[in-house]
């Protein structure tokens, strides 16, 4: 196998041909990856014991869990029948710390489980406790206190160096470092320095890896909640800490991640959500791609997820080993409003209709359909490049729906293109049409109608779940999104209202919801409303079940292109979003897929100390690596940036 790509780069033509056989890329995994944080849909409700949890800690073997909180001013001990599995936790004992502080925050233990430390927000201090039986809270007793008020009035998280000679406290916007002349005895602590300022955000939980080279902090600012990762070039020395990534947890943990703890192998992370009285579990594993230099000198990686790049098996020290990597930029996620960006691509419908209400696409992205209210027609277009609306051309094919509705709004197709559905505002209904030739509007014929007035008299958007057993529509008379059950899939005459809905006015102060869309597996829901001119995102704990929807506090504002987004549609596995603007008579195209994040093994050193950005979607970067010390360190450079 060979690679003979010729690269045309952004700023000119730079030929670079690689004819060597491709070397082997070995896949593996590594923990402690904040950039790959993903919620496991695993949690523990602690509200029966603590209604305002602020700190979390595990016994070193994962068989015990400890939660501290403000509600009871106590530490609660849980026994896990299966180590590290919080779903097997049962409450065992509670220990009050109210005699020392009525606002306990952070929590940590000595490695042998005989000493416990609590941050006290009322006294701005650290309180130390002794456990006569290791890890048994029923044997705990108060020992001593140490004030941190000269450094912070908001101690939130606490952690110790593994030998007990250093203590770290997250307070306000800085992390504080203290030296202990007697290990584990806080009365011998003295302030040393501070670092890792998170201004204008605020610190919460605090955790270090056992080697002292990595620090994690819960950080909050407004509605944004993250876990920040810092790398320390000198172990346990805050002055050497540099920011090295973040993971978002606000969708689950609320707005203040007071407690954070990572499993010793770095594969799991737990975060306390004090506003939800719940402990949440996340995976923090990243895929590693290692270039085996014994198999070749040219490598190519097309990542399917965030990855960490490393190298292995170089020549012995004293001999130069080199490698060239062709790193492709691809989307590894879709339906992501947080990265939505306008592609500067659009298509205008004025030659067909001056009131476009909604669009839909053929499943392969080569056809586009628009329903217009001026002529009450549905129009068909071809895209010469799939999913690229700027390549659309009118097929001179349309179907009149004026006999069935004089005010169409939504449009959607059955995935095989044999059925079409149109939202009928004038008739308070949904209209169904059958296409005898899939995706060919010239073969469309009217089939049936379904009144939805029993739910809402102003229906606008319409969509379905993947198998056609559920129908959804937005309604403006009650400002709701509605769910219907179909006893016969894709047959709207079999639909019955399930009495399940989402109130958009209650959740988002949105009185005029228009169009709805789901992600591919029905675990995300999106809609646009004309009151706020925003697109809103929800999570569904049960796929396509609106009763399980919760607002993600995520929105997207397309105002730079349109403020009349009557319809939204996703395409290309959620990597693209399309918004039809009625005022502009135009459909606008956005990218909603995030490119893979590429990180590098610590042995790889780039000039200036900063690795290059990951390649953009559709581009390829070329990177060069070399070592002459047997792989202890690699010098790296970006040879070509953004080849296409």
Coordinates of C-alpha atoms in Angstrom, one line a residue:
X1 CA 0.0 0.0 0.0
X2 CA 1.3 3.5 -0.8
X3 CA 0.2 7.0 -0.4
X4 CA 0.7 9.3 -3.4
X5 CA -1.3 12.3 -2.3
X6 CA -0.4 15.7 -3.9
X7 CA -1.3 18.5 -1.6
X8 CA -2.7 22.0 -2.5
X9 CA -2.5 24.2 0.5
X10 CA -4.4 27.3 1.5
X11 CA -1.8 29.8 0.5
X12 CA -0.7 28.4 -2.8
X13 CA 0.3 25.1 -4.5
X14 CA 3.0 23.1 -2.7
X15 CA 3.5 19.7 -4.1
X16 CA 4.4 17.0 -1.7
X17 CA 4.3 13.4 -2.8
X18 CA 4.6 10.5 -0.4
X19 CA 5.3 7.2 -2.1
X20 CA 6.7 5.1 0.8
X21 CA 4.7 2.2 2.2
X22 CA 2.6 3.3 5.1
X23 CA 3.8 2.4 8.5
X24 CA 1.6 0.7 11.1
X25 CA -0.5 2.8 13.4
X26 CA -1.2 0.9 16.7
X27 CA -4.5 1.8 18.5
X28 CA -4.8 1.8 22.2
X29 CA -6.3 3.9 25.0
X30 CA -5.2 6.2 27.8
X31 CA -7.1 7.6 30.8
X32 CA -7.2 11.1 32.4
X33 CA -8.4 12.7 29.1
X34 CA -10.6 15.7 29.9
X35 CA -11.0 16.5 26.2
X36 CA -12.8 13.2 25.7
X37 CA -15.1 13.5 28.7
X38 CA -18.5 11.8 28.1
X39 CA -21.3 11.3 30.5
X40 CA -22.0 7.6 31.2
X41 CA -25.6 8.1 32.1
X42 CA -24.7 6.7 35.5
X43 CA -25.5 8.7 38.6
X44 CA -26.3 8.4 42.3
X45 CA -29.1 10.5 43.9
X46 CA -27.9 11.5 47.4
X47 CA -30.8 13.7 48.3
X48 CA -32.0 11.2 51.0
X49 CA -28.8 11.9 52.9
X50 CA -27.6 15.3 51.6
X51 CA -29.6 18.0 49.7
X52 CA -26.6 20.2 48.9
X53 CA -23.5 18.0 48.2
X54 CA -20.2 19.8 47.8
X55 CA -17.4 17.3 47.9
X56 CA -16.7 13.6 46.9
X57 CA -14.0 11.1 47.8
X58 CA -13.5 7.4 47.3
X59 CA -11.6 4.8 49.3
X60 CA -8.5 3.7 47.4
X61 CA -10.0 0.4 46.4
X62 CA -13.3 1.9 45.3
X63 CA -15.4 0.0 47.9
X64 CA -16.4 3.2 49.9
X65 CA -17.6 6.6 48.9
X66 CA -17.8 9.8 50.9
X67 CA -20.0 12.8 50.2
X68 CA -19.9 16.1 52.2
X69 CA -22.6 18.7 51.9
X70 CA -24.2 21.9 53.2
X71 CA -27.7 20.6 53.8
X72 CA -26.8 18.4 56.8
X73 CA -23.3 19.8 57.5
X74 CA -22.1 16.3 57.5
X75 CA -20.0 13.6 55.7
X76 CA -22.0 10.6 54.5
X77 CA -20.3 7.3 54.0
X78 CA -21.5 4.8 51.4
X79 CA -20.6 1.1 50.8
X80 CA -20.2 0.0 47.2
X81 CA -20.9 -3.7 46.8
X82 CA -19.1 -3.6 43.5
X83 CA -16.0 -1.5 43.6
X84 CA -16.2 1.8 41.7
X85 CA -19.8 1.2 40.7
X86 CA -21.9 4.0 42.3
X87 CA -25.1 2.3 41.3
X88 CA -24.3 -0.3 44.0
X89 CA -23.8 2.3 46.8
X90 CA -25.8 2.1 50.0
X91 CA -25.7 4.7 52.8
X92 CA -23.8 3.4 55.8
X93 CA -23.0 6.2 58.3
X94 CA -23.1 10.0 58.7
X95 CA -20.6 12.1 60.6
X96 CA -21.5 15.7 61.6
X97 CA -19.0 18.5 61.1
X98 CA -21.3 21.2 62.2
X99 CA -19.4 21.8 65.4
X100 CA -16.5 23.0 63.3
X101 CA -18.2 24.6 60.3
X102 CA -21.7 25.0 59.0
X103 CA -20.7 25.3 55.3
X104 CA -18.4 22.3 54.6
X105 CA -17.1 22.2 51.1
X106 CA -14.1 20.2 49.9
X107 CA -13.3 16.7 51.2
X108 CA -10.1 14.5 51.1
X109 CA -8.4 11.7 53.1
X110 CA -4.9 10.6 53.8
X111 CA -4.0 7.5 51.7
X112 CA -4.2 5.2 54.7
X113 CA -7.8 6.4 55.5
X114 CA -6.9 7.5 59.1
X115 CA -7.2 11.2 58.5
X116 CA -9.9 13.3 56.9
X117 CA -9.9 17.0 55.9
X118 CA -12.8 19.4 55.3
X119 CA -12.8 22.9 53.8
X120 CA -14.9 25.2 56.0
X121 CA -16.4 28.1 54.1
X122 CA -17.9 29.7 57.3
X123 CA -14.5 29.9 59.1
X124 CA -12.4 30.0 56.0
X125 CA -10.3 27.2 57.3
X126 CA -9.3 23.5 57.0
X127 CA -10.5 21.1 59.6
X128 CA -8.7 17.8 60.3
X129 CA -10.2 14.6 61.7
X130 CA -8.7 11.3 62.9
X131 CA -10.3 7.9 62.2
X132 CA -9.2 5.3 64.8
X133 CA -10.3 2.6 62.3
X134 CA -9.2 3.4 58.8
X135 CA -12.1 4.5 56.4
X136 CA -14.7 4.1 59.2
X137 CA -16.5 7.4 59.7
X138 CA -18.1 6.1 62.9
X139 CA -14.6 6.2 64.5
X140 CA -13.9 9.8 63.4
X141 CA -13.1 12.6 65.8
X142 CA -12.1 16.3 65.4
X143 CA -8.4 17.0 65.7
X144 CA -7.3 20.5 64.7
X145 CA -8.0 23.5 62.4
X146 CA -5.9 25.7 60.1
X147 CA -7.0 29.1 58.9
X148 CA -6.6 30.0 55.2
X149 CA -8.4 33.3 55.6
X150 CA -5.3 35.3 54.8
X151 CA -5.3 33.8 51.3
X152 CA -8.9 33.1 50.5
X153 CA -12.4 33.7 51.9
X154 CA -13.9 31.0 49.7
X155 CA -12.1 27.6 50.2
X156 CA -13.8 25.1 47.9
X157 CA -11.6 22.1 47.2
X158 CA -8.6 20.4 49.0
X159 CA -6.0 17.9 48.1
X160 CA -2.6 16.7 49.5
X161 CA 0.6 15.6 48.1
X162 CA 0.8 11.8 48.5
X163 CA 3.4 12.0 51.3
X164 CA 1.4 14.7 53.2
X165 CA 4.1 17.4 53.0
X166 CA 2.0 19.7 50.7
X167 CA -1.6 20.9 50.9
X168 CA -3.5 22.5 48.0
X169 CA -6.7 24.5 48.4
X170 CA -8.9 25.9 45.6
X171 CA -10.2 29.3 46.7
X172 CA -12.0 32.0 44.7
X173 CA -10.1 32.2 41.5
X174 CA -6.7 30.8 42.5
X175 CA -5.3 27.6 43.8
X176 CA -3.2 27.9 47.0
X177 CA -0.2 25.8 47.9
X178 CA 1.0 25.1 51.5
X179 CA 4.0 23.3 52.9
X180 CA 3.7 21.0 55.9
X181 CA 6.8 20.6 58.1
X182 CA 5.1 17.6 59.7
X183 CA 3.4 15.4 57.1
X184 CA -0.4 15.4 57.4
X185 CA -0.4 17.8 60.3
X186 CA -2.1 20.9 59.1
X187 CA -1.1 22.9 62.2
X188 CA 2.4 22.9 60.7
X189 CA 1.3 24.3 57.3
X190 CA 2.6 27.5 55.9
X191 CA 1.5 29.3 52.8
X192 CA 3.9 29.0 49.8
X193 CA 2.4 30.3 46.6
X194 CA -0.6 30.4 44.4
X195 CA -1.3 29.5 40.7
X196 CA -3.7 28.4 38.0
X197 CA -5.9 31.5 38.1
X198 CA -9.3 30.9 36.5
X199 CA -10.5 34.5 36.4
X200 CA -13.2 35.6 35.6
X201 CA -14.6 32.1 36.6
X202 CA -14.5 30.6 40.0
X203 CA -12.9 27.5 41.5
X204 CA -14.8 24.6 43.1
X205 CA -13.5 21.0 43.4
X206 CA -9.8 20.0 43.3
X207 CA -8.0 16.8 42.4
X208 CA -4.4 15.8 41.6
X209 CA -3.1 12.6 40.0
X210 CA -0.8 10.6 42.3
X211 CA 2.4 11.7 40.5
X212 CA 1.5 15.4 41.1
X213 CA 1.9 16.2 37.4
X214 CA -1.7 16.8 36.6
X215 CA -4.4 18.8 38.4
X216 CA -8.1 19.0 37.8
X217 CA -10.5 21.7 39.0
X218 CA -14.2 22.2 38.9
X219 CA -14.8 25.7 37.5
X220 CA -18.0 27.6 37.1
X221 CA -19.0 30.9 35.5
X222 CA -22.6 31.8 35.0
X223 CA -24.3 28.8 33.5
X224 CA -21.1 27.3 32.2
X225 CA -19.7 24.4 34.2
X226 CA -16.4 22.7 33.3
X227 CA -13.5 20.6 34.7
X228 CA -10.2 22.3 33.9
X229 CA -7.0 20.2 33.5
X230 CA -3.5 21.6 34.3
X231 CA -0.2 20.1 33.6
X232 CA 2.7 20.7 36.1
X233 CA 6.1 20.4 34.6
X234 CA 7.5 20.0 38.1
X235 CA 5.4 17.6 40.2
X236 CA 3.4 19.3 43.0
X237 CA 4.7 22.7 42.1
X238 CA 1.9 25.1 41.3
X239 CA 4.2 27.7 39.7
X240 CA 4.8 25.2 36.8
X241 CA 1.0 24.6 36.1
X242 CA -0.3 25.3 32.6
X243 CA -3.8 24.9 31.4
X244 CA -4.2 21.9 29.1
X245 CA -7.9 21.4 28.3
X246 CA -11.4 21.3 29.7
X247 CA -14.4 19.1 29.8
X248 CA -18.0 20.4 29.9
X249 CA -20.3 18.9 32.6
X250 CA -23.0 21.5 33.0
X251 CA -25.7 19.4 31.3
X252 CA -25.6 17.0 34.2
X253 CA -23.8 18.6 37.1
X254 CA -25.7 21.9 37.1
X255 CA -23.8 25.2 37.5
X256 CA -21.3 24.4 40.3
X257 CA -19.1 21.3 40.2
X258 CA -17.9 21.5 43.9
X259 CA -16.6 17.9 44.0
X260 CA -14.5 16.1 41.5
X261 CA -12.7 12.8 41.8
X262 CA -10.9 10.6 39.2
X263 CA -10.4 6.8 39.4
X264 CA -6.7 5.9 39.9
X265 CA -6.4 4.5 36.3
X266 CA -7.9 7.7 34.9
X267 CA -10.8 6.0 33.1
X268 CA -13.6 7.5 35.2
X269 CA -14.5 10.8 36.7
X270 CA -17.2 11.7 39.3
X271 CA -18.6 15.1 39.7
X272 CA -21.0 16.3 42.4
X273 CA -23.9 18.4 41.2
X274 CA -24.8 20.5 44.3
X275 CA -27.9 22.0 42.5
X276 CA -29.2 18.5 41.6
X277 CA -28.2 16.6 44.8
X278 CA -26.6 14.0 42.5
X279 CA -23.2 12.4 41.9
X280 CA -22.5 11.9 38.1
X281 CA -20.1 9.5 36.4
X282 CA -18.1 10.3 33.3
X283 CA -15.7 8.4 31.1
X284 CA -12.3 10.1 30.6
X285 CA -10.6 7.7 28.2
X286 CA -9.0 8.8 24.9
X287 CA -8.0 6.6 22.0
X288 CA -4.2 6.5 21.4
X289 CA -2.7 6.2 17.9
X290 CA 0.9 5.2 18.1
X291 CA 3.2 5.4 15.0
X292 CA 5.4 2.3 15.0
X293 CA 8.7 3.6 13.5
X294 CA 10.0 0.1 13.0
X295 CA 7.3 -0.5 10.3
X296 CA 7.8 2.6 8.2
X297 CA 8.4 6.4 8.1
X298 CA 5.1 7.6 6.6
X299 CA 1.8 7.2 8.4
X300 CA -1.8 8.3 7.8
X301 CA -4.5 8.8 10.5
X302 CA -8.2 9.5 9.8
X303 CA -9.5 9.8 13.4
X304 CA -13.0 8.6 14.3
X305 CA -12.8 10.2 17.7
X306 CA -10.5 12.5 19.7
X307 CA -7.1 10.9 19.8
X308 CA -3.6 11.2 21.3
X309 CA -0.7 10.7 18.9
X310 CA 2.5 9.0 20.1
X311 CA 5.5 7.2 18.5
X312 CA 7.2 3.9 19.3
X313 CA 10.2 1.7 18.4
X314 CA 12.7 4.3 17.1
X315 CA 16.3 3.5 16.4
X316 CA 18.7 3.2 19.3
X317 CA 20.0 6.4 20.9
X318 CA 22.6 8.1 18.7
X319 CA 20.8 7.2 15.4
X320 CA 18.2 9.6 14.0
X321 CA 14.6 8.2 13.5
X322 CA 12.1 10.2 11.6
X323 CA 8.4 9.9 10.8
X324 CA 5.9 11.8 8.7
X325 CA 2.2 11.9 9.6
X326 CA -0.7 12.7 7.3
X327 CA -3.4 13.7 9.7
X328 CA -6.9 14.0 8.2
X329 CA -9.5 16.4 9.6
X330 CA -12.9 14.8 9.9
X331 CA -16.0 15.4 11.9
X332 CA -16.3 13.1 14.9
X333 CA -19.6 14.4 16.2
X334 CA -22.8 16.0 14.9
X335 CA -25.8 17.8 16.1
X336 CA -23.6 20.1 18.2
X337 CA -25.1 23.6 18.5
X338 CA -22.1 24.8 20.6
X339 CA -19.9 24.6 17.5
X340 CA -22.5 25.8 14.9
X341 CA -20.9 28.0 12.3
X342 CA -22.2 29.5 9.1
X343 CA -20.6 27.9 6.1
X344 CA -21.2 31.0 3.9
X345 CA -23.3 28.8 1.7
X346 CA -27.0 29.4 0.9
X347 CA -29.6 29.1 -1.8
X348 CA -32.4 31.6 -2.6
X349 CA -35.9 30.4 -3.6
X350 CA -37.4 33.6 -5.0
X351 CA -37.6 32.2 -8.5
X352 CA -40.0 29.6 -7.2
X353 CA -41.7 31.1 -4.1
X354 CA -41.3 34.2 -2.0
X355 CA -42.5 32.6 1.2
X356 CA -40.5 29.5 1.8
X357 CA -41.7 27.8 5.0
X358 CA -39.6 24.7 5.4
X359 CA -37.1 22.4 3.7
X360 CA -36.2 18.7 3.8
X361 CA -33.6 16.6 2.1
X362 CA -33.2 13.2 0.5
X363 CA -31.4 10.8 2.8
X364 CA -28.2 11.0 0.8
X365 CA -28.2 14.8 0.5
X366 CA -28.6 14.9 -3.3
X367 CA -32.1 16.3 -3.3
X368 CA -33.7 19.2 -1.5
X369 CA -37.5 20.0 -1.1
X370 CA -39.1 23.3 -0.2
X371 CA -42.7 24.0 0.7
X372 CA -43.8 27.6 -0.1
X373 CA -46.8 29.5 1.1
X374 CA -47.1 31.9 -1.9
X375 CA -48.1 29.3 -4.4
X376 CA -48.9 26.5 -1.9
X377 CA -46.5 24.2 -3.7
X378 CA -43.7 21.8 -2.8
X379 CA -40.6 22.2 -5.0
X380 CA -37.8 19.8 -5.8
X381 CA -34.1 20.6 -6.3
X382 CA -30.9 18.7 -7.1
X383 CA -27.6 19.2 -5.3
X384 CA -24.6 18.4 -7.4
X385 CA -22.5 18.1 -4.3
X386 CA -24.4 16.2 -1.6
X387 CA -25.5 18.4 1.4
X388 CA -24.1 21.6 -0.2
X389 CA -27.0 23.9 -0.8
X390 CA -24.9 26.3 -2.8
X391 CA -24.9 23.6 -5.5
X392 CA -28.7 23.3 -5.7
X393 CA -30.6 23.8 -8.9
X394 CA -34.3 23.7 -9.5
X395 CA -35.5 20.4 -11.1
X396 CA -38.6 22.2 -12.6
X397 CA -40.6 19.7 -10.6
X398 CA -43.3 20.7 -8.1
X399 CA -46.5 19.5 -6.7
X400 CA -49.5 21.7 -5.8
X401 CA -50.9 21.2 -2.3
X402 CA -53.4 24.1 -2.5
X403 CA -56.4 21.8 -2.6
X404 CA -55.4 20.5 0.9
X405 CA -53.9 23.5 2.6
X406 CA -53.6 27.3 2.0
X407 CA -51.0 27.8 4.7
X408 CA -48.4 25.1 4.7
X409 CA -45.5 25.2 7.3
X410 CA -43.6 22.1 8.0
X411 CA -42.4 19.4 5.6
X412 CA -40.8 16.0 6.3
X413 CA -40.3 12.7 4.4
X414 CA -40.3 9.1 5.3
X415 CA -36.7 8.0 5.3
X416 CA -37.2 5.9 2.1
X417 CA -38.8 8.9 0.3
X418 CA -42.1 7.2 -0.4
X419 CA -44.2 9.4 1.9
X420 CA -44.3 13.2 2.4
X421 CA -46.0 15.1 5.3
X422 CA -46.9 18.8 5.3
X423 CA -47.9 20.8 8.3
X424 CA -51.3 22.5 7.6
X425 CA -51.8 25.6 9.6
X426 CA -55.0 26.6 7.8
X427 CA -56.7 23.2 8.6
X428 CA -55.1 22.5 12.0
X429 CA -53.8 19.3 10.5
X430 CA -51.0 17.3 9.0
X431 CA -51.4 16.3 5.3
X432 CA -49.9 13.0 3.9
X433 CA -48.8 12.4 0.3
X434 CA -47.5 9.2 -1.3
X435 CA -44.8 9.1 -3.9
X436 CA -45.0 6.1 -6.2
X437 CA -41.4 6.7 -7.2
X438 CA -39.3 7.5 -4.1
X439 CA -38.1 11.1 -3.9
X440 CA -39.8 12.1 -7.2
X441 CA -42.3 14.8 -6.5
X442 CA -43.9 14.4 -9.9
X443 CA -45.3 11.0 -8.7
X444 CA -46.8 12.5 -5.5
X445 CA -50.5 12.0 -4.8
X446 CA -52.6 13.0 -1.8
X447 CA -53.3 10.2 0.7
X448 CA -54.9 11.4 3.9
X449 CA -55.2 14.1 6.6
X450 CA -55.0 14.1 10.3
X451 CA -56.5 16.9 12.5
X452 CA -54.3 17.8 15.4
X453 CA -56.6 20.5 16.8
X454 CA -57.4 18.4 19.9
X455 CA -53.9 19.3 21.0
X456 CA -53.3 22.7 19.3
X457 CA -55.2 24.9 16.8
X458 CA -52.0 26.5 15.4
X459 CA -49.7 23.6 14.3
X460 CA -46.6 24.6 12.4
X461 CA -43.8 22.1 12.3
X462 CA -44.0 18.3 11.9
X463 CA -41.5 15.4 12.3
X464 CA -41.4 11.7 13.2
X465 CA -39.3 9.2 15.1
X466 CA -37.1 6.9 13.1
X467 CA -39.6 4.0 12.6
X468 CA -42.7 6.2 12.1
X469 CA -44.5 5.1 15.2
X470 CA -44.5 8.6 16.8
X471 CA -45.3 12.0 15.3
X472 CA -44.4 15.4 16.7
X473 CA -45.6 18.8 15.9
X474 CA -45.1 22.3 17.3
X475 CA -48.2 24.3 18.3
X476 CA -48.4 28.0 18.9
X477 CA -51.8 28.3 20.5
X478 CA -50.4 26.7 23.7
X479 CA -46.7 27.2 23.0
X480 CA -46.0 23.5 23.2
X481 CA -44.2 20.6 21.3
X482 CA -46.6 17.6 21.1
X483 CA -46.1 13.9 20.8
X484 CA -48.5 11.4 19.1
X485 CA -48.5 7.6 18.8
X486 CA -49.2 5.9 15.5
X487 CA -50.6 2.3 15.7
X488 CA -49.6 1.9 12.1
X489 CA -46.2 3.2 11.3
X490 CA -46.2 6.3 9.0
X491 CA -50.0 6.3 8.7
X492 CA -51.1 9.5 10.3
X493 CA -54.7 8.4 10.3
X494 CA -53.7 6.0 13.0
X495 CA -52.3 8.7 15.3
X496 CA -53.6 9.4 18.8
X497 CA -52.4 12.2 21.0
X498 CA -50.4 10.8 23.9
X499 CA -51.0 13.8 26.1
X500 CA -47.2 14.3 26.3
X501 CA -45.8 17.7 25.5
X502 CA -43.0 20.2 26.3
X503 CA -44.0 23.7 27.3
X504 CA -41.7 26.1 25.5
X505 CA -43.1 29.2 27.2
X506 CA -42.4 27.7 30.7
X507 CA -38.9 26.4 29.8
X508 CA -37.6 29.1 27.5
X509 CA -40.1 32.0 27.5
X510 CA -40.7 31.1 23.9
X511 CA -44.4 31.6 22.9
X512 CA -44.1 30.8 19.2
X513 CA -42.3 27.5 18.6
X514 CA -42.0 26.7 14.9
X515 CA -40.0 23.8 13.7
X516 CA -38.7 20.7 15.5
X517 CA -35.8 18.3 14.8
X518 CA -34.2 15.3 16.5
X519 CA -30.7 13.9 16.3
X520 CA -30.2 10.5 14.8
X521 CA -30.9 8.4 17.8
X522 CA -33.6 10.6 19.4
X523 CA -31.7 11.6 22.4
X524 CA -31.5 15.3 21.4
X525 CA -34.3 17.6 20.4
X526 CA -34.0 21.0 18.8
X527 CA -36.6 23.7 18.0
X528 CA -36.7 27.3 16.8
X529 CA -39.1 30.0 18.1
X530 CA -39.9 33.4 16.8
X531 CA -40.3 35.1 20.2
X532 CA -36.6 34.8 21.0
X533 CA -35.3 34.0 17.5
X534 CA -33.2 31.2 19.0
X535 CA -32.7 27.5 18.4
X536 CA -33.0 25.5 21.7
X537 CA -31.5 22.1 22.6
X538 CA -32.9 19.4 24.9
X539 CA -31.7 16.0 26.0
X540 CA -34.0 13.0 26.2
X541 CA -33.1 10.3 28.7
X542 CA -35.4 8.0 26.8
X543 CA -35.1 8.3 23.0
X544 CA -38.0 10.1 21.3
X545 CA -39.9 10.4 24.6
X546 CA -40.8 14.1 25.2
X547 CA -41.7 13.3 28.8
X548 CA -38.0 12.6 29.5
X549 CA -36.8 15.9 28.0
X550 CA -34.7 18.3 29.9
X551 CA -33.4 21.7 28.7
X552 CA -29.6 21.7 28.1
X553 CA -29.1 25.4 28.5
X554 CA -27.7 25.4 24.9
X555 CA -28.9 27.7 22.2
X556 CA -27.9 29.0 18.8
X557 CA -28.7 32.4 17.4
X558 CA -28.8 32.6 13.5
X559 CA -29.5 36.3 13.6
X560 CA -26.5 37.2 11.4
X561 CA -28.3 35.3 8.6
X562 CA -32.0 35.4 9.5
X563 CA -34.5 36.3 12.3
X564 CA -37.4 34.3 10.6
X565 CA -36.1 30.8 10.8
X566 CA -39.4 29.0 10.0
X567 CA -37.6 25.7 9.7
X568 CA -34.5 23.9 10.8
X569 CA -33.2 20.6 9.4
X570 CA -30.1 18.5 10.1
X571 CA -28.2 16.5 7.5
X572 CA -25.1 14.6 6.7
X573 CA -25.2 12.6 10.1
X574 CA -25.8 15.9 11.9
X575 CA -22.7 17.6 10.6
X576 CA -24.8 20.1 8.8
X577 CA -27.7 22.3 9.9
X578 CA -30.1 24.1 7.5
X579 CA -32.2 27.1 8.4
X580 CA -34.8 28.5 6.0
X581 CA -35.3 32.2 6.4
X582 CA -38.6 33.4 5.2
X583 CA -37.8 37.1 5.1
X584 CA -34.7 36.4 3.0
X585 CA -36.4 33.6 0.9
X586 CA -33.2 31.6 1.5
X587 CA -31.9 28.5 3.1
X588 CA -28.7 28.9 5.0
X589 CA -26.1 26.1 5.7
X590 CA -24.1 25.6 8.9
X591 CA -21.6 23.2 10.2
X592 CA -22.6 21.4 13.4
X593 CA -20.0 18.7 13.5
X594 CA -16.9 19.1 15.6
X595 CA -13.5 18.0 14.2
X596 CA -11.5 15.5 16.2
X597 CA -9.3 17.0 18.9
X598 CA -5.7 15.8 18.5
X599 CA -3.3 15.8 21.4
X600 CA 0.2 14.5 21.6
X601 CA 2.2 12.3 23.9
X602 CA 4.3 14.2 26.5
X603 CA 7.5 13.1 24.7
X604 CA 6.6 15.0 21.6
X605 CA 7.9 18.6 21.7
X606 CA 6.8 21.3 19.2
X607 CA 8.7 24.4 18.6
X608 CA 7.6 27.2 20.9
X609 CA 6.1 24.6 23.2
X610 CA 2.6 24.7 21.6
X611 CA 1.2 21.9 19.4
X612 CA -0.6 23.0 16.2
X613 CA -4.4 23.1 16.0
X614 CA -6.2 20.0 14.9
X615 CA -6.8 19.9 11.1
X616 CA -10.1 21.4 10.0
X617 CA -12.9 19.2 8.6
X618 CA -12.0 18.2 5.0
X619 CA -8.3 19.3 5.4
X620 CA -5.1 17.3 6.0
X621 CA -2.1 18.4 8.0
X622 CA 1.4 17.0 7.5
X623 CA 3.5 16.7 10.6
X624 CA 7.2 15.6 10.9
X625 CA 8.8 14.0 13.9
X626 CA 12.4 13.1 14.7
X627 CA 14.4 11.7 17.6
X628 CA 18.0 10.8 18.1
X629 CA 17.8 9.8 21.8
X630 CA 16.0 6.6 21.3
X631 CA 12.5 8.1 21.8
X632 CA 13.0 9.8 25.1
X633 CA 11.9 13.0 23.3
X634 CA 10.7 13.8 19.8
X635 CA 11.1 17.1 18.0
X636 CA 8.0 17.9 16.0
X637 CA 6.9 20.4 13.4
X638 CA 3.9 21.1 11.2
X639 CA 5.2 20.8 7.6
X640 CA 1.9 21.6 5.8
X641 CA -1.1 23.3 7.4
X642 CA -4.5 22.7 5.8
X643 CA -3.9 20.7 2.7
X644 CA -6.9 19.8 0.6

